Tab-separated table of C-alpha atoms in Angstrom:
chain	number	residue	atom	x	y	z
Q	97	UNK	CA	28.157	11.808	-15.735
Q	98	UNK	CA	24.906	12.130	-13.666
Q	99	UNK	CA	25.053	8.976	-10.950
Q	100	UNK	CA	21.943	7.259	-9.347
Q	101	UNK	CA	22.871	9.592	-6.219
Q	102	UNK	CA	21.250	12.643	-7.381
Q	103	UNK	CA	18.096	11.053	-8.542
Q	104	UNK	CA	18.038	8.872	-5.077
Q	105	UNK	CA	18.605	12.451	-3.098
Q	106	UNK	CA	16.096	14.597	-4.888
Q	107	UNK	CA	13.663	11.362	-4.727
Q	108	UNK	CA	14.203	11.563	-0.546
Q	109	UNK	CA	13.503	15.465	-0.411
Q	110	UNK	CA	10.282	15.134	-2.578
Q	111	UNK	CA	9.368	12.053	-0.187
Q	112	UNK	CA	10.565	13.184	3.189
Q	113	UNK	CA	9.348	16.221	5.997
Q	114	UNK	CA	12.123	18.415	5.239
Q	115	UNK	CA	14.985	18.663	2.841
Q	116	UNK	CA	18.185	21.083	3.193
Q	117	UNK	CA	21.180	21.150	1.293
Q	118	UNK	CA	24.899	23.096	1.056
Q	119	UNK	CA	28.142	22.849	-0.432
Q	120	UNK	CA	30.644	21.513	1.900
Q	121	UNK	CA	32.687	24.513	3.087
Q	122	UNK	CA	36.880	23.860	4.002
Q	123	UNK	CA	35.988	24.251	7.197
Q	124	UNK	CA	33.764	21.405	7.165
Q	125	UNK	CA	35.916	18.953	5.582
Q	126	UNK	CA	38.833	20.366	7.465
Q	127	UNK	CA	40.686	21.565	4.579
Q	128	UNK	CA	41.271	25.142	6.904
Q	129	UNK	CA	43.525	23.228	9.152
Q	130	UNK	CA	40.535	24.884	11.770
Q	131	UNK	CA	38.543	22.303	11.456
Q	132	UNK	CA	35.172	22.589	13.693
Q	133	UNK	CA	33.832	19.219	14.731
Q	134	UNK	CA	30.782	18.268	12.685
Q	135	UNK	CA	28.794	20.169	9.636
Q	136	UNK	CA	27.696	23.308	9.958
Q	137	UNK	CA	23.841	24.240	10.137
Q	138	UNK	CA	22.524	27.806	9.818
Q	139	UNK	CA	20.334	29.508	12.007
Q	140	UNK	CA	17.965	29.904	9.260
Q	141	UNK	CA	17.423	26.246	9.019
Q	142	UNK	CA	17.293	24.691	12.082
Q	143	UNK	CA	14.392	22.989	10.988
Q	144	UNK	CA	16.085	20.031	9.648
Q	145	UNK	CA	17.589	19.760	13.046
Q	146	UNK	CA	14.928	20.490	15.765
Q	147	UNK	CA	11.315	21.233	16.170
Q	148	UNK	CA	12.554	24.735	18.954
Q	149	UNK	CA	15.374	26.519	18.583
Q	150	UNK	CA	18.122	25.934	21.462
Q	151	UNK	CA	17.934	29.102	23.804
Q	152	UNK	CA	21.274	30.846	24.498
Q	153	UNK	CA	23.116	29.895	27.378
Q	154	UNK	CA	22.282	26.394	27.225
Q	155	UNK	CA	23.591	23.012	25.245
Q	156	UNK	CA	21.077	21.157	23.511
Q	157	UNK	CA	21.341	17.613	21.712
Q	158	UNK	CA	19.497	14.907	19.926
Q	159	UNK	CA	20.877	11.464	18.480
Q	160	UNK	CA	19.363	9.854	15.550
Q	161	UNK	CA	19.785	8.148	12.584
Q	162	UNK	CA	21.150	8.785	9.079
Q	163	UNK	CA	21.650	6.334	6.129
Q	164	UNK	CA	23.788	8.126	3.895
Q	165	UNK	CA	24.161	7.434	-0.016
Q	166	UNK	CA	21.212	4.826	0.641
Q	167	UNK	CA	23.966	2.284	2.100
Q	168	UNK	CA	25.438	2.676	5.683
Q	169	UNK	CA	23.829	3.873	8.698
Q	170	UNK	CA	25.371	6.438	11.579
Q	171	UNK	CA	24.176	6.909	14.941
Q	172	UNK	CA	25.203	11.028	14.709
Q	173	UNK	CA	23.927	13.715	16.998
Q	174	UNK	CA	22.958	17.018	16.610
Q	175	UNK	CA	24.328	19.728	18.940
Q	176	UNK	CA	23.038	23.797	19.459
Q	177	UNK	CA	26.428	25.213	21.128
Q	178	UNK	CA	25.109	27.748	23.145
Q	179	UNK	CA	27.291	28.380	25.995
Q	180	UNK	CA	30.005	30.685	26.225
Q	181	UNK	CA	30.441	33.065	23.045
Q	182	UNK	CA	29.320	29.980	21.061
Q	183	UNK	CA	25.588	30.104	19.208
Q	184	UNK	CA	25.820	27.769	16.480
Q	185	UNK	CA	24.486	24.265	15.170
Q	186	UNK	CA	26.456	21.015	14.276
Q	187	UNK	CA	25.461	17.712	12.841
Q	188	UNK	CA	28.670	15.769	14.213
Q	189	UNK	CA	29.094	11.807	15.320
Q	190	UNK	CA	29.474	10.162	12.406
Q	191	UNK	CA	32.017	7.287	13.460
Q	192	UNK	CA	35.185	6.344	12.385
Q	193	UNK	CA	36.587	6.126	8.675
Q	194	UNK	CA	33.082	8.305	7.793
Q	195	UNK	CA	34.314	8.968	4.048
Q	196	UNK	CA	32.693	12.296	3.148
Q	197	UNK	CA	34.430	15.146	5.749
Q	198	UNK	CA	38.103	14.548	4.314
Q	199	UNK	CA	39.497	17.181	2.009
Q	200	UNK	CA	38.347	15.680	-1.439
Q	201	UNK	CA	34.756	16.316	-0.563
Q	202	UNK	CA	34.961	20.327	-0.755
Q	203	UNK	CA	32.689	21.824	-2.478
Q	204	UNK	CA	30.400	18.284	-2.821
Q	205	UNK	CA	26.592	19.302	-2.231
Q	206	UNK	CA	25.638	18.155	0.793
Q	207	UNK	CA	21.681	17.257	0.878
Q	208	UNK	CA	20.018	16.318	3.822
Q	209	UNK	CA	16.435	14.870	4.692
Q	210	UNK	CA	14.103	14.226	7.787
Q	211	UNK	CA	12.242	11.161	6.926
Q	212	UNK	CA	10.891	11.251	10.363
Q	213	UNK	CA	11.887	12.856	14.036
Q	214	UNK	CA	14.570	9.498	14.565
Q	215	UNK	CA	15.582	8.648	10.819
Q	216	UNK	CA	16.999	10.999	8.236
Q	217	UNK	CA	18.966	10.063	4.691
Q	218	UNK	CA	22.437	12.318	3.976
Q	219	UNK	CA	23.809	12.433	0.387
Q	220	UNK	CA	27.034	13.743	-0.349
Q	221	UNK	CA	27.341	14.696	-4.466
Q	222	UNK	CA	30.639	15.078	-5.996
Q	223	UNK	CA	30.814	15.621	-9.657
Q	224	UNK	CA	29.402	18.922	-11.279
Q	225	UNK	CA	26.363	16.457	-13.432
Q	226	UNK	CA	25.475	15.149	-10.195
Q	227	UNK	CA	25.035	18.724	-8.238
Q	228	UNK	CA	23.494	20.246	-11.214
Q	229	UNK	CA	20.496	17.123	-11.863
Q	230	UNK	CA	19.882	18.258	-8.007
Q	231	UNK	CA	19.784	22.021	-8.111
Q	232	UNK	CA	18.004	22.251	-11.750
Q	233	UNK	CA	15.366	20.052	-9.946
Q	234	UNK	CA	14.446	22.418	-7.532
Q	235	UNK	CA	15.083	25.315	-9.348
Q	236	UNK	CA	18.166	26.413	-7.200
Q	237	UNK	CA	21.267	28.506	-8.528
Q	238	UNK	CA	24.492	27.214	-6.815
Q	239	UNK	CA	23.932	30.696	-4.839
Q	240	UNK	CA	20.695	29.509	-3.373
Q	241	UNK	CA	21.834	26.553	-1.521
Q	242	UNK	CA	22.845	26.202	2.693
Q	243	UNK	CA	18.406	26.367	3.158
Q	244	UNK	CA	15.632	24.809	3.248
Q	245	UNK	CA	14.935	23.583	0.185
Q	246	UNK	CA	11.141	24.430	-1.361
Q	247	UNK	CA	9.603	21.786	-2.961
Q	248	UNK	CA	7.280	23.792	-4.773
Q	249	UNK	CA	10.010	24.528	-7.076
Q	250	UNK	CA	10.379	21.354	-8.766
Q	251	UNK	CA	9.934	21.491	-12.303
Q	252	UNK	CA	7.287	18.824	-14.147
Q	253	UNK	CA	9.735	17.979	-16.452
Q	254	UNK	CA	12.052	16.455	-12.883
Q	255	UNK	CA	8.894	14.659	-12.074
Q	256	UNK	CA	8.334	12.967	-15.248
Q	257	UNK	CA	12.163	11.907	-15.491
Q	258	UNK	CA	11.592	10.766	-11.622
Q	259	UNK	CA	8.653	8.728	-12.455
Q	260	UNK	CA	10.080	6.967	-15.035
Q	261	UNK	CA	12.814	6.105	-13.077
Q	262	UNK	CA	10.997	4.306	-11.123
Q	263	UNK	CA	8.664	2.635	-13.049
Q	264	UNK	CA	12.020	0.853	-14.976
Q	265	UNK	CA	12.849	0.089	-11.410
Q	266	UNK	CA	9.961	-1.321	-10.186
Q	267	UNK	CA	9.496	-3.790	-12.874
Q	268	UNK	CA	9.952	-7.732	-12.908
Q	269	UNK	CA	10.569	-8.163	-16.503
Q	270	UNK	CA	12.836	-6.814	-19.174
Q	271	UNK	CA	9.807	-4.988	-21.034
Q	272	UNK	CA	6.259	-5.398	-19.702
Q	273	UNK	CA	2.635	-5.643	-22.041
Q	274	UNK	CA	1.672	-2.698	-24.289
Q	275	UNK	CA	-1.364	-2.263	-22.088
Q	276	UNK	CA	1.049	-1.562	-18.703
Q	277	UNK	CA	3.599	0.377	-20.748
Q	278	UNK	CA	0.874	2.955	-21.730
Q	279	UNK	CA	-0.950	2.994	-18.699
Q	280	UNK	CA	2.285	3.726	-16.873
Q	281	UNK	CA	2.757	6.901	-19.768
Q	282	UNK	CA	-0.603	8.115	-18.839
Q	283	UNK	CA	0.117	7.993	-15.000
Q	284	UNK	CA	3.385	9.486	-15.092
Q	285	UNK	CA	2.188	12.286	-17.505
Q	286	UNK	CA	-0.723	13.192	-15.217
Q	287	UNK	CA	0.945	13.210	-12.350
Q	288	UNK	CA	3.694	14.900	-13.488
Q	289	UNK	CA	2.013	17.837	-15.514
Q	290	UNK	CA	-1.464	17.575	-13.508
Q	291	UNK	CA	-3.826	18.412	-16.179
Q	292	UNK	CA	-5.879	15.130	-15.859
Q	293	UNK	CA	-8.973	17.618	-16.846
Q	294	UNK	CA	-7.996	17.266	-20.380
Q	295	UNK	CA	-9.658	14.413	-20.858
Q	296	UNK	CA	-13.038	15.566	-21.073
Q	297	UNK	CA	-11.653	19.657	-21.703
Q	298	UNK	CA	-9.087	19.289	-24.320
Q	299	UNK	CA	-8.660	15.334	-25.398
Q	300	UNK	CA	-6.871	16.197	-28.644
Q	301	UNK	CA	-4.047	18.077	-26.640
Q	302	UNK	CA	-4.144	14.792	-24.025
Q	303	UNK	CA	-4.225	11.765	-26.483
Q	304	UNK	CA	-0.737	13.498	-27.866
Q	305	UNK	CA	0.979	14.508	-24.313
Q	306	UNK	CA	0.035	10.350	-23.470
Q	307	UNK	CA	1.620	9.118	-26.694
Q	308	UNK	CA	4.756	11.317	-26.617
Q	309	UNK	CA	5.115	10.349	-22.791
Q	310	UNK	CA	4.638	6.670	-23.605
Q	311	UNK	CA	7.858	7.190	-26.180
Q	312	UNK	CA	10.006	8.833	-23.878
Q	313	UNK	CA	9.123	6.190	-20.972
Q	314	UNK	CA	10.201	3.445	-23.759
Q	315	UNK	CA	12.736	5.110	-24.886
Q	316	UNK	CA	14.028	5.209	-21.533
Q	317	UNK	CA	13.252	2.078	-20.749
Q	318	UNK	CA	15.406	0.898	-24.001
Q	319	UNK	CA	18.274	2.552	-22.702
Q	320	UNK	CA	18.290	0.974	-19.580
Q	321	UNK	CA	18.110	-2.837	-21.036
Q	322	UNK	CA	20.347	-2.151	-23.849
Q	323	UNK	CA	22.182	0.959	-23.258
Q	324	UNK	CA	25.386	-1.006	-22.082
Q	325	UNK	CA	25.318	-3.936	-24.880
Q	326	UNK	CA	25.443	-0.945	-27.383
Q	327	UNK	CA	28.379	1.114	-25.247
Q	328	UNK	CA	29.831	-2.038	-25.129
Q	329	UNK	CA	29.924	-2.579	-29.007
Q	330	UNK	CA	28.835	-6.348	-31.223
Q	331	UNK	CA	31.809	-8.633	-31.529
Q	332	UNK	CA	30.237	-9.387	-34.797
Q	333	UNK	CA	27.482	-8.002	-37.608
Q	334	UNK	CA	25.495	-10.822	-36.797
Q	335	UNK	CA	24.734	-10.113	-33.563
Q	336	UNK	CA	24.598	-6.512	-34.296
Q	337	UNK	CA	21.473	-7.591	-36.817
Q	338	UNK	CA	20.114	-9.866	-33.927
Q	339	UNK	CA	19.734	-6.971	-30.975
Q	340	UNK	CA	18.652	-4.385	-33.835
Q	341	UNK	CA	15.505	-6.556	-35.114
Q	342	UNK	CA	14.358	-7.351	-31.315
Q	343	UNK	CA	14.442	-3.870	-30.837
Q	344	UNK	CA	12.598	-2.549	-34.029
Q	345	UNK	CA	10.297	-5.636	-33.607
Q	346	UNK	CA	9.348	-4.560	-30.047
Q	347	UNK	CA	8.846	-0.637	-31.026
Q	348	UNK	CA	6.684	-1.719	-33.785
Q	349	UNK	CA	4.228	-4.130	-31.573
Q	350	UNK	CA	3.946	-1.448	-28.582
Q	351	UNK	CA	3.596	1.363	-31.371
Q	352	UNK	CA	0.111	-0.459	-32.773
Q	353	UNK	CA	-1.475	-0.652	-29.821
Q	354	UNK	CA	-0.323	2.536	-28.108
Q	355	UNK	CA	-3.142	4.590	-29.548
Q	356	UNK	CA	-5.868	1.817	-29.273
Q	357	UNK	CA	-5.161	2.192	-25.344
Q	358	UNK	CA	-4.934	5.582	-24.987
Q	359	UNK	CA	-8.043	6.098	-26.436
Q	360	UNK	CA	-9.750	3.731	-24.480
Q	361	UNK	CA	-8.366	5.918	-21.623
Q	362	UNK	CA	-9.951	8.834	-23.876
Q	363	UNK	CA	-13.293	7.085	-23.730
Q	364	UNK	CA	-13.429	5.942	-20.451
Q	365	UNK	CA	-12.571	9.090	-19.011
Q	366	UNK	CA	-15.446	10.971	-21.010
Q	367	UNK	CA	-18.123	7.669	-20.058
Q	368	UNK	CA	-18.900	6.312	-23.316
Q	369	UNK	CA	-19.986	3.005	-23.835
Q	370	UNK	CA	-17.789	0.952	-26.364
Q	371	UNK	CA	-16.654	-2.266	-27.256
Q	372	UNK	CA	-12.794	-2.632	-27.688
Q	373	UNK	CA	-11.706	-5.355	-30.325
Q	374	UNK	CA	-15.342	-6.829	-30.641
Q	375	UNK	CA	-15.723	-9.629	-33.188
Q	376	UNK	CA	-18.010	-9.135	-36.030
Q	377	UNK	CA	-18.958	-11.169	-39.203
Q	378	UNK	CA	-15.626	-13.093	-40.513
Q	379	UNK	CA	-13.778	-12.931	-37.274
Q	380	UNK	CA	-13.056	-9.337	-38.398
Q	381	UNK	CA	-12.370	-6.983	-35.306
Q	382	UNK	CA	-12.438	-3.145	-35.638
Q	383	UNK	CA	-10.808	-2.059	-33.053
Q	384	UNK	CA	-14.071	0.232	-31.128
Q	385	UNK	CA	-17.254	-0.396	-31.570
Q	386	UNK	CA	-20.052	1.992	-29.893
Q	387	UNK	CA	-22.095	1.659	-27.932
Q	388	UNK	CA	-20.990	-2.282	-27.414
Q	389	UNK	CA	-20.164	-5.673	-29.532
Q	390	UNK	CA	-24.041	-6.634	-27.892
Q	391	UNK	CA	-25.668	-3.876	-29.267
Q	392	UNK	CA	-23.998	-4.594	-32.801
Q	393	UNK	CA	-25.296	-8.281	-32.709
Q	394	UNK	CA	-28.415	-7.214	-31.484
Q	395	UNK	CA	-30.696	-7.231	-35.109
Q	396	UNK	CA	-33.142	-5.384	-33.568
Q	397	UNK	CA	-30.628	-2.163	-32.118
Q	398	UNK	CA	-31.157	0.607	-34.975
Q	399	UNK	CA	-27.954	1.066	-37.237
Q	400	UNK	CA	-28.051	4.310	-37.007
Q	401	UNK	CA	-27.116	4.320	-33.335
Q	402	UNK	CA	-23.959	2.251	-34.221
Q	403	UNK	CA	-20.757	3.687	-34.458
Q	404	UNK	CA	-17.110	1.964	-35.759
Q	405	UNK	CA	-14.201	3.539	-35.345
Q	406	UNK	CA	-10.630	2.300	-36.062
Q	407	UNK	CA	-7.183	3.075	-34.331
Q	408	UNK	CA	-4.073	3.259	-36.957
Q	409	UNK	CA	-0.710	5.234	-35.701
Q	410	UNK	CA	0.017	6.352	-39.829
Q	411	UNK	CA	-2.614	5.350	-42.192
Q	412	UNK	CA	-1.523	5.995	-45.516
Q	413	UNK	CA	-1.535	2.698	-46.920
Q	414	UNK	CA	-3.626	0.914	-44.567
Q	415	UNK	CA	-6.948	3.030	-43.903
Q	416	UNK	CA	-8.591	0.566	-46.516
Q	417	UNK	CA	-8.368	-2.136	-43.750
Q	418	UNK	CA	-11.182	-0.265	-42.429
Q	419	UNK	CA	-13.499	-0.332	-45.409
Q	420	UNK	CA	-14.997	-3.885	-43.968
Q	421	UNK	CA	-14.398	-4.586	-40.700
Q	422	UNK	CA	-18.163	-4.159	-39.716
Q	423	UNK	CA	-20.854	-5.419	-42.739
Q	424	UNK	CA	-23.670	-4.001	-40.423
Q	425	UNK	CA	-22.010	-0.359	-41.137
Q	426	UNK	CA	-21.828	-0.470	-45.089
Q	427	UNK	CA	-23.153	2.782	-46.294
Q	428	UNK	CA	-22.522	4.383	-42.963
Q	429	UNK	CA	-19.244	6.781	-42.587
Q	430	UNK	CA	-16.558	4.538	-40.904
Q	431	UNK	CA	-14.634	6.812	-38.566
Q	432	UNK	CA	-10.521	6.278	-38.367
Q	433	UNK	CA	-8.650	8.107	-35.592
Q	434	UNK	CA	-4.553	8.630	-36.476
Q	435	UNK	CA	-1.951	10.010	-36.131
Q	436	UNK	CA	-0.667	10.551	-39.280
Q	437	UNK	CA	0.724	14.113	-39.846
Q	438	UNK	CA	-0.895	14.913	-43.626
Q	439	UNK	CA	-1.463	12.788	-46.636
Q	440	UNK	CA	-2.186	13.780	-49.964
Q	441	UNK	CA	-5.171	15.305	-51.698
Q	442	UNK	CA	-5.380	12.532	-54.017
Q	443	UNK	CA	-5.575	9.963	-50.583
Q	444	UNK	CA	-7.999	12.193	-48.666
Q	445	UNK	CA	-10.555	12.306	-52.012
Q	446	UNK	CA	-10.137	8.335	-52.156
Q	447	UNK	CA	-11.208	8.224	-48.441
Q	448	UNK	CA	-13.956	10.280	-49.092
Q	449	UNK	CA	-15.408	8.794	-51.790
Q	450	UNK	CA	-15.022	5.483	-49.426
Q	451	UNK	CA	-17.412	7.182	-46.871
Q	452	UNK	CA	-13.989	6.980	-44.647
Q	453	UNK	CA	-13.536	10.198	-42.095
Q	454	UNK	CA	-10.516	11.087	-40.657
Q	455	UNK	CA	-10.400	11.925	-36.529
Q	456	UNK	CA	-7.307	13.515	-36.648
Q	457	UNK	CA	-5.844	15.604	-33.176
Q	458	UNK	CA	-6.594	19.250	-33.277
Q	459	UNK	CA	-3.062	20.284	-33.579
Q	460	UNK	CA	-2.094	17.767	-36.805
Q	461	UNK	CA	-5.022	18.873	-39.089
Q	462	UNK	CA	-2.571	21.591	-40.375
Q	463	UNK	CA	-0.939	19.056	-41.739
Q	464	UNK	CA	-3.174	18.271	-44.481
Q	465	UNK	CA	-4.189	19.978	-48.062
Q	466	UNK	CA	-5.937	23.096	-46.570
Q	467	UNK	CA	-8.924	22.872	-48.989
Q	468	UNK	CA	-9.806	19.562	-47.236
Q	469	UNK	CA	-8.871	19.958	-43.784
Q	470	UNK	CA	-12.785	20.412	-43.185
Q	471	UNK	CA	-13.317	16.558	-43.718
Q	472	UNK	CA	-11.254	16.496	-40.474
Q	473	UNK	CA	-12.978	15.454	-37.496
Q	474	UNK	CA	-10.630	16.661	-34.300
Q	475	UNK	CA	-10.997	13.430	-31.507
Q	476	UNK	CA	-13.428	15.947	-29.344
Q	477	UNK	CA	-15.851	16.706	-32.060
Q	478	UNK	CA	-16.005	12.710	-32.666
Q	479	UNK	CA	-16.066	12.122	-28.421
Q	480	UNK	CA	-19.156	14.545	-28.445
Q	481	UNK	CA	-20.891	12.842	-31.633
Q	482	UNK	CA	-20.806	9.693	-29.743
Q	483	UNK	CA	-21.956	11.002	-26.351
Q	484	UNK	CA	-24.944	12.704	-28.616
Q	485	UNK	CA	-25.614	9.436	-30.676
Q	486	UNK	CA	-25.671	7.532	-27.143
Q	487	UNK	CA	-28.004	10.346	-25.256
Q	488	UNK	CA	-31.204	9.639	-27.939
């Protein structure tokens, strides 16, 4: 089972000036009966150790020091042996009853960091889950280790899980608002894949990548409040029922307003003017108005520059919600973005006849009866329409 250590250790290398890592040989733990004093360094990466190599002939030594497995501190030293017959390097001092260079610890992957040219973080990983989260990271084969490690080799994928590791850390509360929830999906999934140009380029391919990022992070972030109580078992059916509706209660709330947000994100990111949530005649709120709740009040903006548009994750049963959320709009097509994948012919001709048009991503409208997949607007056709209706 993977510990917090591997995540902590790849976490330092990605953060850190240099990262280095090796499997503990016998010789390092001692388990030769020859045992050298210290861990063993190659030539290759003296990096880690010093900013010049030591010159041959000569000692060389520097103290700093190392918090290892993010809890105890040593004052250890590093050594070039370089007199005599000797040319080698040695990280050695680590005081007494140091826990990782006894025989148990062969074979552990050793990883190593320079945080800076006094402080560096060791982390010693025993169990096979543990040593492969690290290498898979970085792209290493277990052949590929005692180096330098590249950091260019990490994959997205160990930057997302990273990331949402510690945004569960970082927060306060047991689950925070819908709105911080899918920002933090958008972040991560930017950051992590680094196509933030999709926005404006491809926002069908983005408004999906957000959403499906915002389910893992929840996902993850369900596991990590409940994951435990369920291992744990109910000592009853009644408190089974209990944690099961909180749950489902809580995935249905953040589900509604996931896709209201990320389109907002959508729209902002493409400059459109909108309204979120404005309030029209009745109290009735669709949930975008364009270009703003002012220009809808406004008697004297032209109707035909206003544009509604409502947010529903599946829509099968409730895209008639729609039909009067805005009285200034009757006649005009109402526009409803989901992300339903296919309803029926029968549905779709309803719709139609209720001047209702789907804006459906690019890569769902397969979904749907081919003879009327060309009522389907994809989000970018709809993002251009407005930025059209806004530039007259």
């Amino acid at each position: 089972m993977t510990t917090e250590y591997s995540n902590q250790a790849i976490q330092a290398v990605l953060n850190g000036q240099r990262g280095f890592c090796k499997f503990f040989s016998a010789n390092d733990t001692g388990a030769t009966g020859g045992h050298q004093a210290g861990i063993y360094i190659p030539k290759s990466s003296i990096e880690i150790l010093f900013s010049e190599p030591g010159q041959k002939g000569e000692n060389k030594d520097k103290w700093v020091k190392v918090k290892w497995q993010d809890d105890f501190v040593t004052d250890t030293r590093f050594i070039y042996y370089g007199k005599g017959t000797r040319n080698e390097y040695r990280i050695t001092n680590f005081g007494r009853d140091f826990p990782f260079l006894t025989t148990e610890y062969t074979g552990a992957l050793f990883v190593f960091v320079k945080a800076d040219e006094e402080n560096y973080l060791g982390y010693v990983l025993n169990s096979d889950d543990d040593i492969e989260t690290f290498l898979n990271a970085f792209g290493l084969s277990p052949t590929e280790t005692n180096c330098l490690i590249d950091t260019g080799k990490i994959q997205p994928e160990t930057h997302e899980q990273i990331a949402i590791q510690e945004f569960i850390c970082s927060l306060d509360v047991d689950f925070p608002a819908s709105e911080i929830m899918s920002a933090a999906a958008r972040d991560i999934q930017n950051r992590a894949y680094d196509h933030i140009e999709y926005i404006q380029t491809n926002p069908d391919r983005k408004i999906i990548e957000w959403t499906n990022m915002e389910y893992a992070l929840f996902r993850a972030l369900e596991y990590a409040r409940y994951g435990d109580i369920i291992t744990k078992g109910f000592t009853s059916v009644d408190e089974f029922v209990k944690v099961a509706n909180m749950v489902l209660n809580r995935r249905k709330s953040r589900a509604g307003k996931s896709l209201e947000h990320h389109l907002a994100a959508i729209f902002d990111g493409n400059e459109l003017e909108y309204s979120a949530q404005a309030v029209t005649e009745g109290n009735k709120k669709p949930d975008f108005i364009f270009p703003s709740k002012e220009a809808y009040h406004n008697s004297g903006f032209s109707v035909d520059r206003l544009i509604s548009l409502a947010a529903k994750t599946t829509c099968k049963d409730r895209w008639r919600q729609v039909l009067n959320e805005a009285d200034r709009l009757k006649g005009k097509p109402k526009y409803l973005c989901t992300l339903q994948q296919g309803i029926s012919g029968a549905q779709m001709d309803e719709m139609q006849a209720e001047n209702v048009i789907l804006v459906v991503p690019q890569p769902y409208i397969k979904t749907y009866p081919s003879d009327r997949q060309d009522r389907i607007w994809t989000l970018s056709r709809f993002v251009q329409y407005v930025k059209a209706i806004e530039e007259k």
